[in-house]
Coordinates of C-alpha atoms in Angstrom, one line a residue:
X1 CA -43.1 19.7 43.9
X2 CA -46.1 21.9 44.0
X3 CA -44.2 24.3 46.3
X4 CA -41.3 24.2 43.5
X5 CA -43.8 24.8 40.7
X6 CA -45.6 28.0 42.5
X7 CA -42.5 30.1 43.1
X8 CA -41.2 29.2 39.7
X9 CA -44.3 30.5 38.1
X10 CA -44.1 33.3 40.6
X11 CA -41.0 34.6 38.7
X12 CA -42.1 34.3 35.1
X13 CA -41.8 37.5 34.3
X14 CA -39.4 40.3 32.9
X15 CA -37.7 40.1 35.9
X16 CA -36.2 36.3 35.7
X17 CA -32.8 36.2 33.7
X18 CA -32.6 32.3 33.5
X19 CA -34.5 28.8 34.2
X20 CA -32.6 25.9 33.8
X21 CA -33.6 22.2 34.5
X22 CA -31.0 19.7 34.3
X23 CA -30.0 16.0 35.6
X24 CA -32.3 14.0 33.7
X25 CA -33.6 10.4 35.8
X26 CA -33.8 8.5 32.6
X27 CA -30.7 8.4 30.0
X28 CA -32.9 9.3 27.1
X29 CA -34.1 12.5 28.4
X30 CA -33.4 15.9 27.4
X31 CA -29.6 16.5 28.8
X32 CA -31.0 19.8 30.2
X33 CA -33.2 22.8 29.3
X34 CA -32.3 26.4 29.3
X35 CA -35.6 28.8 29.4
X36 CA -35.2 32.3 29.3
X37 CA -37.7 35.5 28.9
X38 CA -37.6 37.4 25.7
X39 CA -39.7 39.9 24.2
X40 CA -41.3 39.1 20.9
X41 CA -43.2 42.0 18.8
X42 CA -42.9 43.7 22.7
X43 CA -44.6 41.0 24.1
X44 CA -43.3 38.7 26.5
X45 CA -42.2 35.1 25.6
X46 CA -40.4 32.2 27.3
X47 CA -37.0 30.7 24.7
X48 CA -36.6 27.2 25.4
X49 CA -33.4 25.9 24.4
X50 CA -33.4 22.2 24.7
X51 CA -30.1 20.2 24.7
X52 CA -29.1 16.4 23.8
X53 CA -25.7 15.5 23.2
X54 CA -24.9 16.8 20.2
X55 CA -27.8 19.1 19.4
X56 CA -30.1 22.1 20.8
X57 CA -33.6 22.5 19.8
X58 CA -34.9 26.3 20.6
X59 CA -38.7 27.1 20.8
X60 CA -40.7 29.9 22.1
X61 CA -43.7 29.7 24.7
X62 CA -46.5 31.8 25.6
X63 CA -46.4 31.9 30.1
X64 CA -49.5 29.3 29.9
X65 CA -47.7 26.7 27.4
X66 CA -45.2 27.2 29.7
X67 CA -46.3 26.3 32.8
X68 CA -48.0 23.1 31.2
X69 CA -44.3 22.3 30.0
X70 CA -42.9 22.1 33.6
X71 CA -45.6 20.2 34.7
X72 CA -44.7 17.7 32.7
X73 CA -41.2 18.5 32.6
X74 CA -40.4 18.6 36.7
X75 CA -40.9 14.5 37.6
X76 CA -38.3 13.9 35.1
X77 CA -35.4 15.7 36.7
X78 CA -33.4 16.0 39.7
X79 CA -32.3 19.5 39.2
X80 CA -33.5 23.1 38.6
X81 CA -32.0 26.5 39.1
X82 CA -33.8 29.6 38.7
X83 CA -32.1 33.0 38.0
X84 CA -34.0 36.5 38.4
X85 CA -32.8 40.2 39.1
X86 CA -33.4 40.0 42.9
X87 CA -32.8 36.2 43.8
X88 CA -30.8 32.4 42.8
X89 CA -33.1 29.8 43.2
X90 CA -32.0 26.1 43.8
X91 CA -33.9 23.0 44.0
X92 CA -33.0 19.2 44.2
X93 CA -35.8 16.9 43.3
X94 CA -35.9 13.4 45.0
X95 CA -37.5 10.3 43.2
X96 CA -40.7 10.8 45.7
X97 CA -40.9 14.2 43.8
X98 CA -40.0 15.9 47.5
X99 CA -38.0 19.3 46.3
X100 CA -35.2 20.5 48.6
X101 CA -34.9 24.4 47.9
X102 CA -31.8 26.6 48.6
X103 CA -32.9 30.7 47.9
X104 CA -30.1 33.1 47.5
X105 CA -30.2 36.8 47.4
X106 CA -28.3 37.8 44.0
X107 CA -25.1 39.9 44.7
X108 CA -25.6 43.8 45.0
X109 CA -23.7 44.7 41.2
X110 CA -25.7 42.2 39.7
X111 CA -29.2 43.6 40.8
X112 CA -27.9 46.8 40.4
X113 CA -27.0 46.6 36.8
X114 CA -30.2 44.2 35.6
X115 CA -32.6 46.3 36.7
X116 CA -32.0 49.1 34.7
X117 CA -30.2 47.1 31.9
X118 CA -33.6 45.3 29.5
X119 CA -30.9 43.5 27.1
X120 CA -31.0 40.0 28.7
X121 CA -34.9 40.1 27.1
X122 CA -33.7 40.7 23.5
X123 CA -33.8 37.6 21.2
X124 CA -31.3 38.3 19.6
X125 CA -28.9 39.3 22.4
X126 CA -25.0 40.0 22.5
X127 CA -23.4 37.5 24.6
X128 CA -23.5 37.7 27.7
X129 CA -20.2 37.3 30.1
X130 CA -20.3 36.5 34.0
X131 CA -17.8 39.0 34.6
X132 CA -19.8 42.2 32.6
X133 CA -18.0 44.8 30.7
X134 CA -19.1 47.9 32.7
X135 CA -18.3 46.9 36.5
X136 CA -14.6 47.0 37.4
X137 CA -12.7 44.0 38.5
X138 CA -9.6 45.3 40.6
X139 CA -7.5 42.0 39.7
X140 CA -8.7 42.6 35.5
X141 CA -7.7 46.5 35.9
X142 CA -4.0 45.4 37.3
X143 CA -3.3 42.9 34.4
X144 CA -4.3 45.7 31.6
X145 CA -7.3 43.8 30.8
X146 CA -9.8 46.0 31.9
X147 CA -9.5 50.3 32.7
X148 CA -10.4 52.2 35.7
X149 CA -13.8 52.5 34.1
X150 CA -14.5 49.0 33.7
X151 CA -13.8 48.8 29.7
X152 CA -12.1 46.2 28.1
X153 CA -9.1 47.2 26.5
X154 CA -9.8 46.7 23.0
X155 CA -6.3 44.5 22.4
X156 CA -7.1 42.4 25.8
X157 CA -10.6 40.6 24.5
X158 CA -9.3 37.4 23.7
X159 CA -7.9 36.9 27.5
X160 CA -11.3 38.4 28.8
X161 CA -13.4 35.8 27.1
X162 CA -11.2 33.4 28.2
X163 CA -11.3 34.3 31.9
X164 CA -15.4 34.2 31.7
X165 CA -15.1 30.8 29.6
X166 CA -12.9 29.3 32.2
X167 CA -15.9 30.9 34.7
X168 CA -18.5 29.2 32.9
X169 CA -16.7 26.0 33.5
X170 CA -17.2 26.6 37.1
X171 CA -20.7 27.9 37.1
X172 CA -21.3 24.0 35.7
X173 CA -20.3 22.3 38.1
X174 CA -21.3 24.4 41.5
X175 CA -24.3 22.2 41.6
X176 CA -21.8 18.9 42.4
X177 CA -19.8 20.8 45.3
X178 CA -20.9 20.8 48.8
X179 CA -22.1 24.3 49.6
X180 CA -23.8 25.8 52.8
X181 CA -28.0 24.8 52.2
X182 CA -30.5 27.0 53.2
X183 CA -33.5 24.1 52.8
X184 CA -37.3 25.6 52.4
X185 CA -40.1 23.5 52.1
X186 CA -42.7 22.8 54.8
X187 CA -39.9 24.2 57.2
X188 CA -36.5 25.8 57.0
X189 CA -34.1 23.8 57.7
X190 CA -30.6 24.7 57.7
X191 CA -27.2 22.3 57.2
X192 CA -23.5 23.2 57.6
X193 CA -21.0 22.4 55.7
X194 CA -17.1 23.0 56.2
X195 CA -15.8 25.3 53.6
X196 CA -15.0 24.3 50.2
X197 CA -11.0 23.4 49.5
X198 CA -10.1 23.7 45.7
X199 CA -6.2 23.1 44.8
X200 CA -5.5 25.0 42.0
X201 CA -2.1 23.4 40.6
X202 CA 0.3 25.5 37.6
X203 CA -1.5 28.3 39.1
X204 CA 0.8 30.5 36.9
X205 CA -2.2 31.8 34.9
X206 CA -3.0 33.8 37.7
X207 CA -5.8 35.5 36.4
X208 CA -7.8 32.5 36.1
X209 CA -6.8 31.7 39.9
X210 CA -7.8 34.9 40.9
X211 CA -11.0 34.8 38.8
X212 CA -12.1 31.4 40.4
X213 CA -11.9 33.1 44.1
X214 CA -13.5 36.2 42.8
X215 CA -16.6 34.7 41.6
X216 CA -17.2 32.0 44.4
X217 CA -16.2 34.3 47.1
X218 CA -17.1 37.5 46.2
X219 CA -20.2 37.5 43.4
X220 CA -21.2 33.9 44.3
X221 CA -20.8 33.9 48.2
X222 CA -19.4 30.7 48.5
X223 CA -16.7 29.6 51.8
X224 CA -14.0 28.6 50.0
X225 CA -10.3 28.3 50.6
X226 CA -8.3 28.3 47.2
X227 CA -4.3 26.9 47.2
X228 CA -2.0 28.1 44.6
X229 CA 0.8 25.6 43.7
X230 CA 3.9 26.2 41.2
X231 CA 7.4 25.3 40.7
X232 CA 7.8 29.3 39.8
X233 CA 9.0 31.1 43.2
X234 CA 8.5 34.8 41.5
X235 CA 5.1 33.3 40.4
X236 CA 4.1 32.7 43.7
X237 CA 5.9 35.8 45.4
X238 CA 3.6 37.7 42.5
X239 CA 0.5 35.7 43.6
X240 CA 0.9 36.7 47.3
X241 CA 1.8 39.8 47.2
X242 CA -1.6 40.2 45.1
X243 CA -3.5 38.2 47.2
X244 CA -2.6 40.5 50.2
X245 CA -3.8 43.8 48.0
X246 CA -7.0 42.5 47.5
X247 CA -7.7 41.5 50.6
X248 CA -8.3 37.4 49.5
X249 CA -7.4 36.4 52.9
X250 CA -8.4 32.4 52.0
X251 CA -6.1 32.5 48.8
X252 CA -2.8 31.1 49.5
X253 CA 0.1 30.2 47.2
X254 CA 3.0 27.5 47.9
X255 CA 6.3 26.9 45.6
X256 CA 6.2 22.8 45.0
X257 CA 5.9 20.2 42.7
X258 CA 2.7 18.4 42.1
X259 CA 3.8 15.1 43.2
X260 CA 5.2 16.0 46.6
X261 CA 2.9 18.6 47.8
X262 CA 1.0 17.2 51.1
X263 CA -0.9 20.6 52.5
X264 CA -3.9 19.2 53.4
X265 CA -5.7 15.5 53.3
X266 CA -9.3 16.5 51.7
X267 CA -10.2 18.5 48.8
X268 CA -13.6 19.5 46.9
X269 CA -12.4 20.6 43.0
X270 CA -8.7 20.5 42.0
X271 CA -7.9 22.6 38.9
X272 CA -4.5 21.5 36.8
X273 CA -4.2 24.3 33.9
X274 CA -1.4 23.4 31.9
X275 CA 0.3 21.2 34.2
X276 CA 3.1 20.1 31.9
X277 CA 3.3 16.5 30.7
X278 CA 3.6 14.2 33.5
X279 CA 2.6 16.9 35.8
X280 CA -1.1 16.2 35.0
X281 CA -1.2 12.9 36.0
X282 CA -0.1 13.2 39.2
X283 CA -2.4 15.7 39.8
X284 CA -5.6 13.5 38.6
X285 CA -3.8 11.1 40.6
X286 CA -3.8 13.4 44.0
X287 CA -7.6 14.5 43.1
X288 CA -8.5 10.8 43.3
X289 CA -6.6 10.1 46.6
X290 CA -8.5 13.5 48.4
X291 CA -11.6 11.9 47.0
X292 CA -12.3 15.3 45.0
X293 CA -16.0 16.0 43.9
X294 CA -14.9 17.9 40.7
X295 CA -11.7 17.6 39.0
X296 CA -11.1 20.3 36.1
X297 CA -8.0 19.7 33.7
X298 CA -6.3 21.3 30.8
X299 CA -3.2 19.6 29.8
X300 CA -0.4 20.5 27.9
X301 CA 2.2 19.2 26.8
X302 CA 1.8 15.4 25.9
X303 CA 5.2 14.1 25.2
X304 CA 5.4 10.7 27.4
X305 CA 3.3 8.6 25.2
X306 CA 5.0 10.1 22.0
X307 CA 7.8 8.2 23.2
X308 CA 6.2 4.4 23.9
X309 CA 4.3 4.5 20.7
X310 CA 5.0 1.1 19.1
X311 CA 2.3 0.2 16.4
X312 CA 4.0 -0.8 12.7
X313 CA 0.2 -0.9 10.7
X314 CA -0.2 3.0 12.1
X315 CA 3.1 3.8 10.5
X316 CA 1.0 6.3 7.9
X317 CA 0.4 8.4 11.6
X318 CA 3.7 7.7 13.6
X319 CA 6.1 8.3 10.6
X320 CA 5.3 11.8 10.0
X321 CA 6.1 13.9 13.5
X322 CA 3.6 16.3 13.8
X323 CA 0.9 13.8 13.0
X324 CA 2.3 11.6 15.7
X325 CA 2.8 14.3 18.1
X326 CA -1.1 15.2 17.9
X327 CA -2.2 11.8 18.0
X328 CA -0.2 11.1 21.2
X329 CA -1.3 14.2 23.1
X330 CA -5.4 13.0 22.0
X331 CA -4.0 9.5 23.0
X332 CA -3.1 10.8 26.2
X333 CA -6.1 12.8 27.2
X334 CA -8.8 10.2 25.8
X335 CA -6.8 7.5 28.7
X336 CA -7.0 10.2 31.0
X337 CA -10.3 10.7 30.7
X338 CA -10.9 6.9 30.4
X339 CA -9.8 6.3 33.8
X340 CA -11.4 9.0 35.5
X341 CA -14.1 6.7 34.2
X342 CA -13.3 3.7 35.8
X343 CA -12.2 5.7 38.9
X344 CA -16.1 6.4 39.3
X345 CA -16.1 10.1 37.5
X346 CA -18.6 11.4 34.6
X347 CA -16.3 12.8 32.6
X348 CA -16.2 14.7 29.4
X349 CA -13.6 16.7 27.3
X350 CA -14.4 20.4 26.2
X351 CA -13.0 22.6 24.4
X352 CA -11.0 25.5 26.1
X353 CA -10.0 29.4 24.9
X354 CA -6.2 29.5 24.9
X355 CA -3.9 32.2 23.1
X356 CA -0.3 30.7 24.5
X357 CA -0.4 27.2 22.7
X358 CA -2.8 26.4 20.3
X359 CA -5.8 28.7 19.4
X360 CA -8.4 25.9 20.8
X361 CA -7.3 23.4 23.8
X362 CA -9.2 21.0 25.0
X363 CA -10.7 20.5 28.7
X364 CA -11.0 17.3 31.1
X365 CA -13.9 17.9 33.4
X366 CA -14.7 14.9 35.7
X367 CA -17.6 15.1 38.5
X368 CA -17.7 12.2 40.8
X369 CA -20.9 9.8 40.1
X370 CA -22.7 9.6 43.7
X371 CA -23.6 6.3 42.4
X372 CA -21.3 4.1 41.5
X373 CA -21.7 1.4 38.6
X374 CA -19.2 -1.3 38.6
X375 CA -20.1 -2.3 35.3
X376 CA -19.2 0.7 33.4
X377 CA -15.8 1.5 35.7
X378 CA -14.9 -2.1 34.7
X379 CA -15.9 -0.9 30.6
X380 CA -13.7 1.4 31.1
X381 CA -11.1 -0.5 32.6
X382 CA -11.2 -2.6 30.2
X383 CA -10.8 -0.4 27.6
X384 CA -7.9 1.4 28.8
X385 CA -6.3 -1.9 29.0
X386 CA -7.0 -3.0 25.4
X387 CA -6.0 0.7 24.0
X388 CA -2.8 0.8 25.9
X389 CA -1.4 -2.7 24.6
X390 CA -2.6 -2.0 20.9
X391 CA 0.0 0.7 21.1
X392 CA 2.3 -0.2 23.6
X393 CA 1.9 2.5 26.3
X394 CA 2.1 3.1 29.4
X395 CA 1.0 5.9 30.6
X396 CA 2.0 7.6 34.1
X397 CA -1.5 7.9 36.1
X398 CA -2.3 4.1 35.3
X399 CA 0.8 2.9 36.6
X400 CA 0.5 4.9 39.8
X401 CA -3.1 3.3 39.9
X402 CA -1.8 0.1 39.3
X403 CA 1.0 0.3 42.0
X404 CA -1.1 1.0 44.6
X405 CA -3.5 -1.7 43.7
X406 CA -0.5 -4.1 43.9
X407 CA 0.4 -2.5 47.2
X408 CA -3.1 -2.9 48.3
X409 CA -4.1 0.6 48.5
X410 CA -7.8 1.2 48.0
X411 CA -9.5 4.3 46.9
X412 CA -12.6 5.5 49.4
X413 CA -15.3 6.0 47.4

């Protein structure tokens, strides 16, 4: 811990771009803590940005008040990652207070551009995007988002934010993936780990395929092997041919259904976006069987439980169409989610930039829990249960669940 706490405080200066401590041992902490230099009146302060569920509390610290504050702060968490111009800093924290550190050199464009750019030290800064206005992105040039000169064209914004949105998604969750660990504390140690393997089903929004390989690979550094999978053949003819341009030699695109698709027998983070209907669930259901770390979901297209419905005192809902088509498709998602839950998955729904359905759609993210809690996957099973009879449904990935239990199929855990 003290070695943790020295090279943290050896980067508080205008050089470190973010601090964030996260993964809270007690349920009542702090959900995490963002800390990030700004300049005050031209001097140099430290913006804490504290987060619960529903809330963010900001404060600024002098360096000193600072450093006191992670003291404190450090015994209480299991995570921390530290951002600067030069380096990525990554530590796990064991309940012995023993930190395993990973330290990255930060990608050349990045370096390049923050140490001559001073905005990430305004308080009041623009946003700031993980794929910067300013450095071209061969892939954003080819789709008309982006010019030879790295601008954004003016009428392409709304797809650009929601490319680095969808990024942002993945930033959050690199932290539950296995990754090659460099490991410095007394010693260096060093562990190896077999690429990552993310399935990427509907992958007809290719940009956001092609995004996810380009920041893991190329900005992050990350092994990886991305699959493409859609029903669309010029989709993935389109896909390849791309692929092959930019020389993504690990990015590979198959024509197949969801259901049937049997490629490989292990993956790390499957992605559906806008898998229609159905679609969805036997992808969650396929992420569950490959025992996937991170599972990241955007439906669309909820119309089997609009068709069970059968509930006569919510007649005020399922009488009037469009009420009972957006109550099914929440229906829908809120089950899914549940039994990601009782599948042994933290899971949460976010909301998600879209411009071809509805202006906001929602997001399933579930990270598998590396400790598993009968009690709440039996909550949740429970709930499902009681939810599903109330109305009368049945929906598609419960059944397939239930099958296999009948068949005796177990899930490794």
């Amino acid at each position: 811990m003290e070695f943790l706490l020295t090279k943290i405080k050896e980067n508080l200066n205008e050089q470190m771009l973010l601090l964030t401590i996260s993964n809270p041992r007690k349920a009542e902490e702090i959900k995490k803590y963002n800390i990030r230099p700004v300049l005050v009146k031209d001097k140099l302060m430290f913006q804490s940005a504290a987060y619960t569920k529903t809330q963010v509390f900001h404060k600024n610290l002098k360096k000193n008040e600072l450093v006191e504050e992670l003291e404190r702060l450090l015994p209480s968490y299991k995570q921390v990652q530290l951002q600067t111009v030069s380096s990525e800093l990554t530590a796990l924290i064991n309940k012995k207070g023993k930190a395993a550190i990973k330290v990255k050199k930060q990608n050349n464009v990045v370096k390049a551009q923050m140490q001559t750019d001073k905005s990430h030290l305004l308080h009041n800064r623009t946003k700031k995007y993980i794929l910067p206005e300013g450095t071209v992105v061969p892939f954003l040039k080819d789709l008309g988002v982006m010019t030879a000169e790295g601008k954004i064209v003016r009428t392409k914004y709304d797809k650009y934010r929601q490319i680095n949105r969808f990024l942002e998604f993945i930033e959050d969750i690199l932290p539950h993936l296995p990754q090659n660990r460099e490991i410095i504390d007394d010693e260096i140690k060093k562990n190896d780990y077999k690429e990552l393997t993310i399935l990427d089903f509907g992958c007809g929004k290719l940009y956001l395929t092609f995004a996810m390989y380009y920041y893991l690979k190329k900005l992050k550094g990350y092994d990886i092997r991305i699959i493409g999978l859609d029903l669309k053949k010029d989709v993935i003819k389109n896909c390849s041919r791309l692929a092959v341009k930019y020389g993504y030699d690990k990015l590979n695109f198959y024509e197949g259904s969801i259901e049937e698709f049997e490629g490989v027998t292990q993956v790390d983070m499957v992605v559906t976006l806008h898998a229609c209907d159905t679609a969805t669930d036997y992808a969650m259901y396929k992420a569950l069987r490959w025992g996937a770390s991170v599972i990241l979901s955007v439906p669309c297209c909820q119309h089997e439980l609009n068709k069970q419905i059968a509930a006569s005192e919510f007649e005020p809902i399922t009488d009037y169409g469009i009420l009972k088509e957006r109550f099914c498709a929440l229906a829908t998602d809120g089950i899914r989610a549940k039994i990601l839950e009782e599948q042994g998955y933290d899971t949460q729904i976010l909301e998600f930039i879209d411009m071809e359905h509805t202006p906001k759609n929602l997001l399933i993210r579930a990270i598998h829990r590396k400790k598993q809690s009968d009690k709440k996957k039996e909550k949740a099973a429970q709930q499902v249960d009681a939810f599903c009879k109330q109305f009368g449904f049945t929906p598609t990935l419960w059944k397939l669940l239930q099958e296999e239990g009948e068949e005796g199929g177990t899930h490794d855990e």
